[in-house]
Coordinates of C-alpha atoms in Angstrom, one line a residue:
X1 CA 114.6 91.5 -39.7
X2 CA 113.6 93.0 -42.5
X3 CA 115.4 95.1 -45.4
X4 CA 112.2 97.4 -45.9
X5 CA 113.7 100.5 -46.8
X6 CA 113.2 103.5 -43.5
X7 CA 112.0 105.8 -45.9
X8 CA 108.9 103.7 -46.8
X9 CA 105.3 104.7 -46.3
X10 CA 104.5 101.0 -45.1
X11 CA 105.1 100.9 -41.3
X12 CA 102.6 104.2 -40.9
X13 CA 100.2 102.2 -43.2
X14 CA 100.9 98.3 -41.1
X15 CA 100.6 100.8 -37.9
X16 CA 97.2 101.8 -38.8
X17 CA 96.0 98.0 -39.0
X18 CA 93.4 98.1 -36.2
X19 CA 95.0 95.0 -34.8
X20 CA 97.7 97.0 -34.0
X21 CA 96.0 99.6 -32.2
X22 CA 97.2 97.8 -28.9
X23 CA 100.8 99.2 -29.5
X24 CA 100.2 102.4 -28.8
X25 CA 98.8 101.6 -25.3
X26 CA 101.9 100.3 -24.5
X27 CA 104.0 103.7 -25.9
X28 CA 105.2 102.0 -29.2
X29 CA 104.8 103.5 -32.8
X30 CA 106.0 102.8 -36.2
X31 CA 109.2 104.4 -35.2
X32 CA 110.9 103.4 -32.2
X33 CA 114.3 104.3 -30.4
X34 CA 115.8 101.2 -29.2
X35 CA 118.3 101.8 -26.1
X36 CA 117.2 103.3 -22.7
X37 CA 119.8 105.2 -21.5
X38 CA 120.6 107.0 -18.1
X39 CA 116.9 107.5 -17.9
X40 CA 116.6 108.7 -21.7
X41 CA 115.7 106.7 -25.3
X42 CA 118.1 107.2 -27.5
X43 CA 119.5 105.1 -30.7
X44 CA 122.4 105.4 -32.7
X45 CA 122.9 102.0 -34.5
X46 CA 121.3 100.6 -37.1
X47 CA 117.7 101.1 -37.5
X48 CA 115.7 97.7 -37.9
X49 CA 112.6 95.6 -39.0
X50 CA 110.2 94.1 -36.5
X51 CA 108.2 91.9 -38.1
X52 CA 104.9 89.5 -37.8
X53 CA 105.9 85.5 -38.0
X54 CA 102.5 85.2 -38.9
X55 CA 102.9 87.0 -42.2
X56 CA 106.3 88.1 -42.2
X57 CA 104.5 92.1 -42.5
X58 CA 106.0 94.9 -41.1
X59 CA 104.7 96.1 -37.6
X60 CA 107.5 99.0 -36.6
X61 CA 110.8 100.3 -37.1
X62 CA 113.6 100.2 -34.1
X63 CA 116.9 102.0 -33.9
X64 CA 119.1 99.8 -32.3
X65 CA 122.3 100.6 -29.9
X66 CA 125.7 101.6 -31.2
X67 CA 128.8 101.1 -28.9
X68 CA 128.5 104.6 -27.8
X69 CA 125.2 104.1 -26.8
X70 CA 126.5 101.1 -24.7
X71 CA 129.5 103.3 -23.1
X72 CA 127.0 106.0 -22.0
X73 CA 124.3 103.6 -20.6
X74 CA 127.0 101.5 -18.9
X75 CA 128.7 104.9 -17.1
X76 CA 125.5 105.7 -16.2
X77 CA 124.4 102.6 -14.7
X78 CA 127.5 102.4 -12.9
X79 CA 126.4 105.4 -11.2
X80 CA 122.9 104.3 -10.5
X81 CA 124.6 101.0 -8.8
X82 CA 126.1 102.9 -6.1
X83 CA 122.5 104.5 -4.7
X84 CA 120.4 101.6 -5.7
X85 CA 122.3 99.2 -3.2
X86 CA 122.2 101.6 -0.2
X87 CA 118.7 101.3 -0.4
X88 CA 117.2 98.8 1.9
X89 CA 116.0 95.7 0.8
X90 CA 112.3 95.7 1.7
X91 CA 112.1 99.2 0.2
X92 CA 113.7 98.2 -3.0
X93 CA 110.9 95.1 -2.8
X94 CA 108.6 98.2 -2.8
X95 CA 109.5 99.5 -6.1
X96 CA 109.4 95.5 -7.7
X97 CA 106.0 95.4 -6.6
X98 CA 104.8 98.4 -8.0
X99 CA 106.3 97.2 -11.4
X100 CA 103.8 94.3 -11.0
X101 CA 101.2 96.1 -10.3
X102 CA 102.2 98.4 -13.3
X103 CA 102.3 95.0 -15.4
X104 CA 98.9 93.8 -14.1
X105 CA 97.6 97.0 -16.1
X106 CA 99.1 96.3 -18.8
X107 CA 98.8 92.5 -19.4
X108 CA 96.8 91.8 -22.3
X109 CA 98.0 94.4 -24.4
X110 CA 101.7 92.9 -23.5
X111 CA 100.5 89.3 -24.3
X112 CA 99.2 90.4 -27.2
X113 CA 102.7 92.1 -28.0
X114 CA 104.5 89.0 -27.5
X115 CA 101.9 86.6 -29.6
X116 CA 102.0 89.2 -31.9
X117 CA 106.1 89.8 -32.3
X118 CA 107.2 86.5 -31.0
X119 CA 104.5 84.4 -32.7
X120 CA 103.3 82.1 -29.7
X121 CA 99.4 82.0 -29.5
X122 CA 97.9 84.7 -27.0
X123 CA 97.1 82.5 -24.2
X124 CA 101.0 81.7 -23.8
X125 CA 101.7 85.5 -24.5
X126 CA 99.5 86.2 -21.8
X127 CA 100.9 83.6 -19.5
X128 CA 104.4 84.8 -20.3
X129 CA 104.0 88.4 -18.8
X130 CA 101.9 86.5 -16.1
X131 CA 104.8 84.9 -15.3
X132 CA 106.9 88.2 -14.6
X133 CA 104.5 89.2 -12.3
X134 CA 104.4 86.9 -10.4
X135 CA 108.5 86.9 -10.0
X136 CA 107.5 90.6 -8.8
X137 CA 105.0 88.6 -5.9
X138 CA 107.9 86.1 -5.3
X139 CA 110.9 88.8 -5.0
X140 CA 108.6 91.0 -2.6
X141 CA 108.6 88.6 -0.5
X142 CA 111.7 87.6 -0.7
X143 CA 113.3 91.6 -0.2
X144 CA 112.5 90.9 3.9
X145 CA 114.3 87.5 3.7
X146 CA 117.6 88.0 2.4
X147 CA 119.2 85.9 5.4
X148 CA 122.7 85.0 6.4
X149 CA 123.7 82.6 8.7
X150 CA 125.5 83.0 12.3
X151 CA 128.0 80.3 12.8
X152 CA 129.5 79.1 16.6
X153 CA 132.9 80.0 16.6
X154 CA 135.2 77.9 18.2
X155 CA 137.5 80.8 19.5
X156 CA 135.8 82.7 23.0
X157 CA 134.7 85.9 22.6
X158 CA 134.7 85.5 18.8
X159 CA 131.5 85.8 16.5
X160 CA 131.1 84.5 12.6
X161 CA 128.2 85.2 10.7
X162 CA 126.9 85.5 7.4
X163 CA 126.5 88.8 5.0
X164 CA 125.0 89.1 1.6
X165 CA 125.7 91.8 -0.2
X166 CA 124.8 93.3 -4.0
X167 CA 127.5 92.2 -6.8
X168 CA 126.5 95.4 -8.6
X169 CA 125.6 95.3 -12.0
X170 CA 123.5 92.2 -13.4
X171 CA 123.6 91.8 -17.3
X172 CA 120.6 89.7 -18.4
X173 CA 120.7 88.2 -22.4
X174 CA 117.5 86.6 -23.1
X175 CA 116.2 85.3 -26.1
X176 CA 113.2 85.2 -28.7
X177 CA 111.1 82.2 -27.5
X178 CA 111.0 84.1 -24.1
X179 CA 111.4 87.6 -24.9
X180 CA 110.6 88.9 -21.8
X181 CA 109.7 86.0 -19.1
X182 CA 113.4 85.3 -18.2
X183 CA 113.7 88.7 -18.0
X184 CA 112.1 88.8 -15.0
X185 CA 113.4 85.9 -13.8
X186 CA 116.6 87.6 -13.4
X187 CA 115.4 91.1 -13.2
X188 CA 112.8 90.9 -10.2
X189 CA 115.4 88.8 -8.6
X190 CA 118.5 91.0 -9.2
X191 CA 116.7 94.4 -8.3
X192 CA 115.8 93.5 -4.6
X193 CA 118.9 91.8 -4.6
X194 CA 120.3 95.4 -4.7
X195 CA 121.9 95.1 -7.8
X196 CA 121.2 97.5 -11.3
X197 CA 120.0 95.4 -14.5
X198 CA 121.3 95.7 -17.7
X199 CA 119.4 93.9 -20.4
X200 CA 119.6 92.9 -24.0
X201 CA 116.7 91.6 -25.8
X202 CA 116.5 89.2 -28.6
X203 CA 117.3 91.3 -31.9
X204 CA 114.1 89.7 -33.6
X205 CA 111.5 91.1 -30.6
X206 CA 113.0 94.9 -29.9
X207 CA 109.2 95.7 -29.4
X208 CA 108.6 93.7 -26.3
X209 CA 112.0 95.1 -25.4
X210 CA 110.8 98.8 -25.4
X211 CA 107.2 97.8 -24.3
X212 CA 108.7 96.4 -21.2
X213 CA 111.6 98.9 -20.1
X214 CA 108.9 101.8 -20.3
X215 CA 107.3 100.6 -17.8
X216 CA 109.9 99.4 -15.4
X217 CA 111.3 103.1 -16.4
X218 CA 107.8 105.1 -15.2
X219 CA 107.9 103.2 -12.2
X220 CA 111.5 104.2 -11.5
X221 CA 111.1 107.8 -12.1
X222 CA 107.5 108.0 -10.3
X223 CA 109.8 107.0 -7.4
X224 CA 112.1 109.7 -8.6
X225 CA 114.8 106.4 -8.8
X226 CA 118.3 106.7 -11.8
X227 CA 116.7 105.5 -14.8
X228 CA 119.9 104.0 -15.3
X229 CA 119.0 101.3 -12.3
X230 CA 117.3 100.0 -15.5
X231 CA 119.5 99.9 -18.7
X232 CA 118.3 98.3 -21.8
X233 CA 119.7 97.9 -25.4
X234 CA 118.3 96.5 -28.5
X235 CA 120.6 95.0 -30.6
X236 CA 122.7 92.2 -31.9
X237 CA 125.9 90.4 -31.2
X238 CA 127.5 93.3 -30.9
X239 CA 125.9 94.7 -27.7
X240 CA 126.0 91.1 -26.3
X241 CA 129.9 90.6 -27.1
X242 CA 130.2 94.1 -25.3
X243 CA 128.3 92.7 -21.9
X244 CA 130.2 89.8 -22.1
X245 CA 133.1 91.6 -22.2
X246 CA 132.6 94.5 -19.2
X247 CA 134.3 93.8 -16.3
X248 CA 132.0 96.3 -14.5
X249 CA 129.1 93.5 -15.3
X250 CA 130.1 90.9 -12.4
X251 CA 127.2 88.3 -13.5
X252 CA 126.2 87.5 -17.0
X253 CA 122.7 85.6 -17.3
X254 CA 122.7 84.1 -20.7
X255 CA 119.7 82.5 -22.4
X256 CA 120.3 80.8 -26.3
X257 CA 122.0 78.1 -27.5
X258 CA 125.1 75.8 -26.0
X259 CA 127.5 76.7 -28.7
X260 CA 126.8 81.0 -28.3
X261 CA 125.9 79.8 -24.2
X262 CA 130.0 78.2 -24.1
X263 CA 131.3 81.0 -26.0
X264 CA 129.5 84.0 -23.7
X265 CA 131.1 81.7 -20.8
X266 CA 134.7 81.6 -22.1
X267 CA 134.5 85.3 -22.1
X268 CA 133.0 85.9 -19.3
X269 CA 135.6 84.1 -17.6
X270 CA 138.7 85.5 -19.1
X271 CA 137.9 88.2 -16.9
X272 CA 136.8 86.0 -13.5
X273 CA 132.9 87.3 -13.8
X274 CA 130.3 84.8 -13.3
X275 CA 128.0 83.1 -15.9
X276 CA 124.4 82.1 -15.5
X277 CA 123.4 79.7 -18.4
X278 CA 120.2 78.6 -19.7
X279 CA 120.8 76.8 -23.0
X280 CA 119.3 74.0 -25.2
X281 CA 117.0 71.5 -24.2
X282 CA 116.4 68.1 -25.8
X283 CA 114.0 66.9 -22.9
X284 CA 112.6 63.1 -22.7
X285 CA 108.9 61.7 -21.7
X286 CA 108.8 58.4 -20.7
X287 CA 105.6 56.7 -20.3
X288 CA 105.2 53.5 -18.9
X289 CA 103.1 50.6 -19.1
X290 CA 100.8 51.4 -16.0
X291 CA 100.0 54.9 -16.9
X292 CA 97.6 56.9 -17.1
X293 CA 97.6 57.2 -21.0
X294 CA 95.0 59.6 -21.2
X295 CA 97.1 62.2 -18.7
X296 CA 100.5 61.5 -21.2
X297 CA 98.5 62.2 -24.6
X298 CA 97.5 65.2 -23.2
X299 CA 100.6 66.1 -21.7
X300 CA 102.8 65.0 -24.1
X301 CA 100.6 67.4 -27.0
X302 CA 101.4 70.7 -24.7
X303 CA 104.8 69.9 -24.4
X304 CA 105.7 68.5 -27.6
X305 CA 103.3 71.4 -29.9
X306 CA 103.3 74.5 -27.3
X307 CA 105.1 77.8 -28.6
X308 CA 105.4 75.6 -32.0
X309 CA 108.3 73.5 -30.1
X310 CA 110.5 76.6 -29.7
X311 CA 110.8 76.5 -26.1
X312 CA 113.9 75.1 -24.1
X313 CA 111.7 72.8 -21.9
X314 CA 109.5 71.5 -25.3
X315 CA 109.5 67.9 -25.4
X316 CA 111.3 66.1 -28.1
X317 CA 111.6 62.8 -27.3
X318 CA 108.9 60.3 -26.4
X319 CA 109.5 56.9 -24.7
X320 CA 106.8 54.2 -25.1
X321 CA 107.3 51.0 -23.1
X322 CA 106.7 48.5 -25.8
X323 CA 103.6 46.9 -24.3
X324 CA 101.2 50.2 -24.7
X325 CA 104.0 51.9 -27.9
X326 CA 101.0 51.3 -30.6
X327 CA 98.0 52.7 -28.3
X328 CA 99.8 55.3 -27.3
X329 CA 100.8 56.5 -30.5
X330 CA 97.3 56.0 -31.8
X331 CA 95.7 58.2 -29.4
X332 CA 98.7 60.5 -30.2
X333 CA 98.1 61.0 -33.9
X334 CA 94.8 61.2 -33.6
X335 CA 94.9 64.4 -30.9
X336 CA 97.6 65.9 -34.0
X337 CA 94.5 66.0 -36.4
X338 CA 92.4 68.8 -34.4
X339 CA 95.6 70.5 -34.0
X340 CA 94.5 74.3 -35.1
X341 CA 97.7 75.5 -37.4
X342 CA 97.0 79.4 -37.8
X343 CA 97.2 83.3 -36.3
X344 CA 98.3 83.0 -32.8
X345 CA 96.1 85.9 -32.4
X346 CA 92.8 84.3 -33.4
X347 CA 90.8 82.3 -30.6
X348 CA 91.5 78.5 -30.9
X349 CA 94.5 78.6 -32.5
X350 CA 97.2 75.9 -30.9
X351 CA 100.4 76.5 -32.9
X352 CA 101.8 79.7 -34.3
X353 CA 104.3 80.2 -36.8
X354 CA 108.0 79.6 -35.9
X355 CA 110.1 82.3 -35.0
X356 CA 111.6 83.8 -38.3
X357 CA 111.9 82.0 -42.1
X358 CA 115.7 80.7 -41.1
X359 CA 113.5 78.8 -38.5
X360 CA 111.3 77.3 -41.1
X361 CA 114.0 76.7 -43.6
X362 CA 116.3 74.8 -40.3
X363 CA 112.9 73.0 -40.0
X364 CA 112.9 71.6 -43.5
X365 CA 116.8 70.5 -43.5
X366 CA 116.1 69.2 -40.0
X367 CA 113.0 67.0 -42.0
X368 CA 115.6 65.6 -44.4
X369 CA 118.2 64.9 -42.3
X370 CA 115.6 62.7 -40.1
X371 CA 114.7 60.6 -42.9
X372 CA 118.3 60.0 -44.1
X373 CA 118.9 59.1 -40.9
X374 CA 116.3 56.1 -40.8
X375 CA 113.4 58.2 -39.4
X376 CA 110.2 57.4 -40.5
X377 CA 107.3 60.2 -40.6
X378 CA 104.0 59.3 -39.3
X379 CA 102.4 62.8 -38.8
X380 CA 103.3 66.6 -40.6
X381 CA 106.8 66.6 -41.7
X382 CA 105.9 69.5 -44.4
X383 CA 105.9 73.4 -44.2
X384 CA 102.2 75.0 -44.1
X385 CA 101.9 77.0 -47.8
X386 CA 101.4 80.5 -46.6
X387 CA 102.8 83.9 -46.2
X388 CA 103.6 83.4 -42.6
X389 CA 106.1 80.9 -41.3
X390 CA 104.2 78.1 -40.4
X391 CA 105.2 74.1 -40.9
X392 CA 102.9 71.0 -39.5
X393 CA 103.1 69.5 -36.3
X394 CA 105.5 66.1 -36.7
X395 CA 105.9 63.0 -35.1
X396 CA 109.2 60.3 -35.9
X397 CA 109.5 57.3 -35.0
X398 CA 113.7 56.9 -34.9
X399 CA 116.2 54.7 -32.9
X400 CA 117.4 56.1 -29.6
X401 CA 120.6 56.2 -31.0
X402 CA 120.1 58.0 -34.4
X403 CA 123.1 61.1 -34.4
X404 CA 120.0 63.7 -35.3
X405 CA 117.9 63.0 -31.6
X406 CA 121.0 64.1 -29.9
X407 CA 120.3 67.6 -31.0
X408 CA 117.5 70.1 -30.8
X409 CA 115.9 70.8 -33.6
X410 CA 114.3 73.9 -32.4
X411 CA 110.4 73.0 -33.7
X412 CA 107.1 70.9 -33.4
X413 CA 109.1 67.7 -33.9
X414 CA 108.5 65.0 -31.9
X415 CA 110.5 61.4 -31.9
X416 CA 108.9 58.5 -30.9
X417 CA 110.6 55.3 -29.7
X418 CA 109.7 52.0 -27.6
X419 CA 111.9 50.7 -24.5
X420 CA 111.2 47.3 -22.2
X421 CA 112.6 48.4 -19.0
X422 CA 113.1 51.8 -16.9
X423 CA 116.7 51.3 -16.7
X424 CA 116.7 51.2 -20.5
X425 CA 114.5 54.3 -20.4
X426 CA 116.4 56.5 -17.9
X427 CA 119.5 55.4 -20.2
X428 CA 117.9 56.8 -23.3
X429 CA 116.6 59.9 -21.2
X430 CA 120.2 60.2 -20.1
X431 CA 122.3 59.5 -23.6
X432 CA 122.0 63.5 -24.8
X433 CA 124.2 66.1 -24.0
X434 CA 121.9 68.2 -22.8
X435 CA 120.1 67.9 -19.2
X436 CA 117.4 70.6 -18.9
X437 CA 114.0 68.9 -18.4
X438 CA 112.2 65.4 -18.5
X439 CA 109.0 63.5 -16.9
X440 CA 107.7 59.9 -16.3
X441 CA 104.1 58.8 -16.3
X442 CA 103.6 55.9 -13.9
X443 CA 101.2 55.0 -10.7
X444 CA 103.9 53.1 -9.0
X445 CA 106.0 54.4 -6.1
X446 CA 109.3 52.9 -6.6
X447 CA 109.5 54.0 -9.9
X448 CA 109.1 57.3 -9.1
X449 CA 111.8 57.4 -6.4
X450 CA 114.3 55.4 -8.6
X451 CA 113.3 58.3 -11.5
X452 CA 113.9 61.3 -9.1
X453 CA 116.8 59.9 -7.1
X454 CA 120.7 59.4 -8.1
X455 CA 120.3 56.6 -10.3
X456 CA 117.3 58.2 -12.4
X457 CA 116.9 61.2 -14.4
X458 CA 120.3 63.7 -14.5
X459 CA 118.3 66.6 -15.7
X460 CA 117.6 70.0 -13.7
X461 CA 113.5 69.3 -13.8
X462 CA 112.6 66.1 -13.2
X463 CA 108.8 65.7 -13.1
X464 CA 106.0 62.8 -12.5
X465 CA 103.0 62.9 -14.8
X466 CA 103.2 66.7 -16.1
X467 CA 104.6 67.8 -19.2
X468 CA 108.2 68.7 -19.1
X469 CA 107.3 72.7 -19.7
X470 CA 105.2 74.6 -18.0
X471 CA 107.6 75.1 -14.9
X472 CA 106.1 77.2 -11.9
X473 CA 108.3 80.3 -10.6
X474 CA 108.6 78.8 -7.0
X475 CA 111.1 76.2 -7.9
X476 CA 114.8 76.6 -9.3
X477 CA 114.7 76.9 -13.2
X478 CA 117.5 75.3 -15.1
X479 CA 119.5 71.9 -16.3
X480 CA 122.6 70.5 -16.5
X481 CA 125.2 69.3 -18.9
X482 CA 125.2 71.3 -22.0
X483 CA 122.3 73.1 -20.9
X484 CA 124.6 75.3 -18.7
X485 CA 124.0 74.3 -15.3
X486 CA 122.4 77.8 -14.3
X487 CA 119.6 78.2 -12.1
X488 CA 116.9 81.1 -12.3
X489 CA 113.6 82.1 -11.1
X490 CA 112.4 80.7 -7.2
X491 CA 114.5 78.5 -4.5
X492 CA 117.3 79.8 -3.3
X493 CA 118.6 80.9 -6.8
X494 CA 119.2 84.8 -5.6
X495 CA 122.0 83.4 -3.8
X496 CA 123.5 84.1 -7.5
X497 CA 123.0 87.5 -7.6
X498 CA 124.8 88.2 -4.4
X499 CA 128.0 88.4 -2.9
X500 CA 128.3 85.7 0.1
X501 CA 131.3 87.0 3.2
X502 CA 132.1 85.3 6.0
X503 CA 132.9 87.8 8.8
X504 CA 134.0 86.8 12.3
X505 CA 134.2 89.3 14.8
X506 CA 136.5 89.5 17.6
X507 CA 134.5 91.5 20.6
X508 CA 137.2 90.3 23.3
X509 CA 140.7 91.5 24.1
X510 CA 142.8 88.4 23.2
X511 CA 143.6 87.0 20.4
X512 CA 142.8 82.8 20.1
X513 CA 144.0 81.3 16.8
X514 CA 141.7 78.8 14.8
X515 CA 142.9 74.9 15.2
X516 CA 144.4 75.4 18.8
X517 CA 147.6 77.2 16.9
X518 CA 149.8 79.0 19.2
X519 CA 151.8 81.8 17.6
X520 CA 154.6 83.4 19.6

């Protein structure tokens, strides 16, 4: 954030930029309250910089929560629990759908948002609102099948069964590289679930923030629905402290890193709520020496360069059996030299900046601590020269072992290292603390059962010749280990935002104990 001074001319003159023409499709100017509360904006904390990581300029102004704001929004949404949940499922899949459709109107001026606040290029800012929508598709679908289970009883006359019911409030943290895709993950999800939303948005995107709560909001009151079924705060560590905190917020989802992640969770538990945790990533390819090398390259460039190596699932580690290590790499460096370094905005472009400057100057200690750690720089390994925050696309070659590849370094740096066997691989893929995401390129059969059974990858994602990002909505979303062991998105994952009882009824007139006891 920025320390432009609120009384400056600039953000009516960066406003004016006809790039940023967009914003006011979407109901932002240069002067935005930050907190949506019991239907109403409002914002009495500090007021705030959103800027451009592509220039580090000025695009608006956000007034961000207080604690008061918090206290108000939460007594309201409190309110708005008890009427949201009485409404039937499939009619509360009605209202998620029609915040699709609203979203479908609105997609490429939201992409556009993101690539523009966030500083991924506009194809993934598309595909990132893309991806809420079609959580809306998923949890419509999904309103008609919230299904228990009837269980035989062994006692005559006696039925067990069953029922799912809202937990209440869902308070959903999610952070810059995904300022509003895991948002949906949890919001679509929680919302037909029966449950109210709270939501935080990364301090460093409070644009998308607002961008996206006014339209879940008009969508709400067109139904004439409690605004407050949709709470949403911009703000810091503050606001997030306080939803850890709140025991009227029974599940916490959580998106950052595994030292703020283990921190939320402590204080969520104090209190006996529930965490959902989606942390750091530090995610393996392996390639061996049948595959197809062509598929890897190409695979291993999306994963290792896409969103400039700031997502959770971006691939930092690369596994070469020894036999095809030099081709491989070869093929590798050469794809990093058409690699198009500029404004994610502009058509071609295939790495942004990184997030803010911290992120640039974390990138250029990261770069020094490699080297003194043995690594050896064959591509980038330098910041780009320019106003924005922009550094090259690097590739290591390391040992497996080096102290540095244990942790994410959270940018476009790749390290590269050889192995002779797939247990040696799957060892390597497995040495890290964190578990999140990882893939193997091979033809063979049995190494692809050995990779995705008990004795192979211990990650949450564990692909065969596709990157390690990129994950579809259908499937669980999530890792284990330090990555938090949370799952999001598709499967059975709105089993989390649900209260599970177990209810057996006695329609009979006598009373049969369980296990054959006989009581008096």
């Amino acid at each position: 954030m920025s320390d432009l001074s609120t009384t400056s001319p600039a953000y009516e003159m960066s406003f004016r930029k006809k790039e940023y023409e967009f914003l006011k499709e979407i109901g932002l100017g240069p002067r935005n309250l930050g907190c949506f509360v019991n239907g109403v904006w409002q914002g009495n904390g500090p007021v705030v910089t959103s800027v451009s990581p592509a220039d580090n300029q000025p695009i608006a102004e956000v007034a961000e929560a207080s604690i008061q704001d918090y206290e108000e929004g939460m007594q309201a949404c409190a309110h708005a629990t008890k009427i949201w949940m009485q409404i039937p499922a499939p009619k509360r899949g009605e209202i998620v759908r029609q915040i699709g459709d609203a979203l479908r109107t609105k997609l490429h001026h939201l992409g556009r948002l993101v690539s523009l606040e966030m500083g991924k290029i506009l194809a993934e800012g598309i595909g990132e609102v893309q991806e809420i929508i079609d959580m809306c598709d998923f949890a419509v679908g999904l309103s008609r099948q919230l299904n228990g289970s009837v269980i035989p009883s062994e006692r005559p006359n006696h039925m067990m069964l069953e029922m799912w019911n809202p937990l209440g409030i869902v308070g959903v943290i999610t952070a810059f590289n995904f300022p509003c895709a895991v948002l949906g993950w949890n919001a679509c999800i929680a919302l037909v679930c029966g449950n109210s939303v709270v939501w935080k948005g990364a301090p460093t995107t409070p644009l998308i923030t607002i961008a996206m709560t006014k339209i879940i909001a008009g969508v709400l009151e067109k139904n004439n629905l409690p605004g407050a079924i949709f709470t949403a705060f911009c703000g810091g560590a503050e606001v997030g402290q306080a939803i850890a905190r709140d025991p009227r917020i029974p599940l916490v989802s959580f998106t950052g890193s595994s030292k703020v992640g283990l921190m939320v969770q402590q204080t969520v538990n104090q209190r006996y709520g529930k965490c959902l945790l989606e942390l750091s990533g530090n995610n393996a390819i392996i390639v061996m020496d049948d595959a197809d090398i062509e598929l890897a390259v190409r695979s291993v460039l999306f994963a290792a360069v896409g969103t400039a190596g700031q997502r959770c699932t971006t691939c930092r580690r690369l596994l070469l059996h020894e036999s095809i290590y030099q081709k491989v790499l070869e093929r590798l460096l050469d794809a990093y030299k058409q690699i198009k370094i500029g404004n994610p905005l502009e058509k071609g472009t295939l790495l942004g900046p990184l997030h803010t400057r911290a992120s640039r100057e974390n990138f250029v200690k990261g770069i020094e601590t490699i080297k003194s750690q043995g690594g050896r720089i064959v591509a980038g390994g330098a910041i780009v020269e320019s106003e924005g925050n922009f550094v090259q696309p690097t590739i290591v070659e390391i040992a497996a072992n080096a102290e540095v590849v244990k942790e994410e370094l959270f940018g476009p740096v790749l390290y590269v290292m050889k192995f002779q066997t797939l247990k040696e691989a799957i060892e390597i893929n497995n040495s890290v603390p964190q578990g999140l995401s990882s893939s193997i390129f091979t033809r063979r059969p049995e190494i692809i059962f050995k990779w995705i059974g008990p004795q192979g990858s211990d990650c949450g994602i564990v692909n065969v010749n596709i990157p390690t990002n990129g994950a579809e909505i259908g499937g669980a979303f999530g890792g284990e280990k330090a990555t938090g062991g949370g799952r999001e998105a598709g499967s059975d994952s709105w089993k989390q935002y649900m209260r599970r009882s177990t209810c057996t009824i006695n329609y009979g007139s006598e009373l049969p104990l369980a296990q054959g006891i006989n009581f008096g």
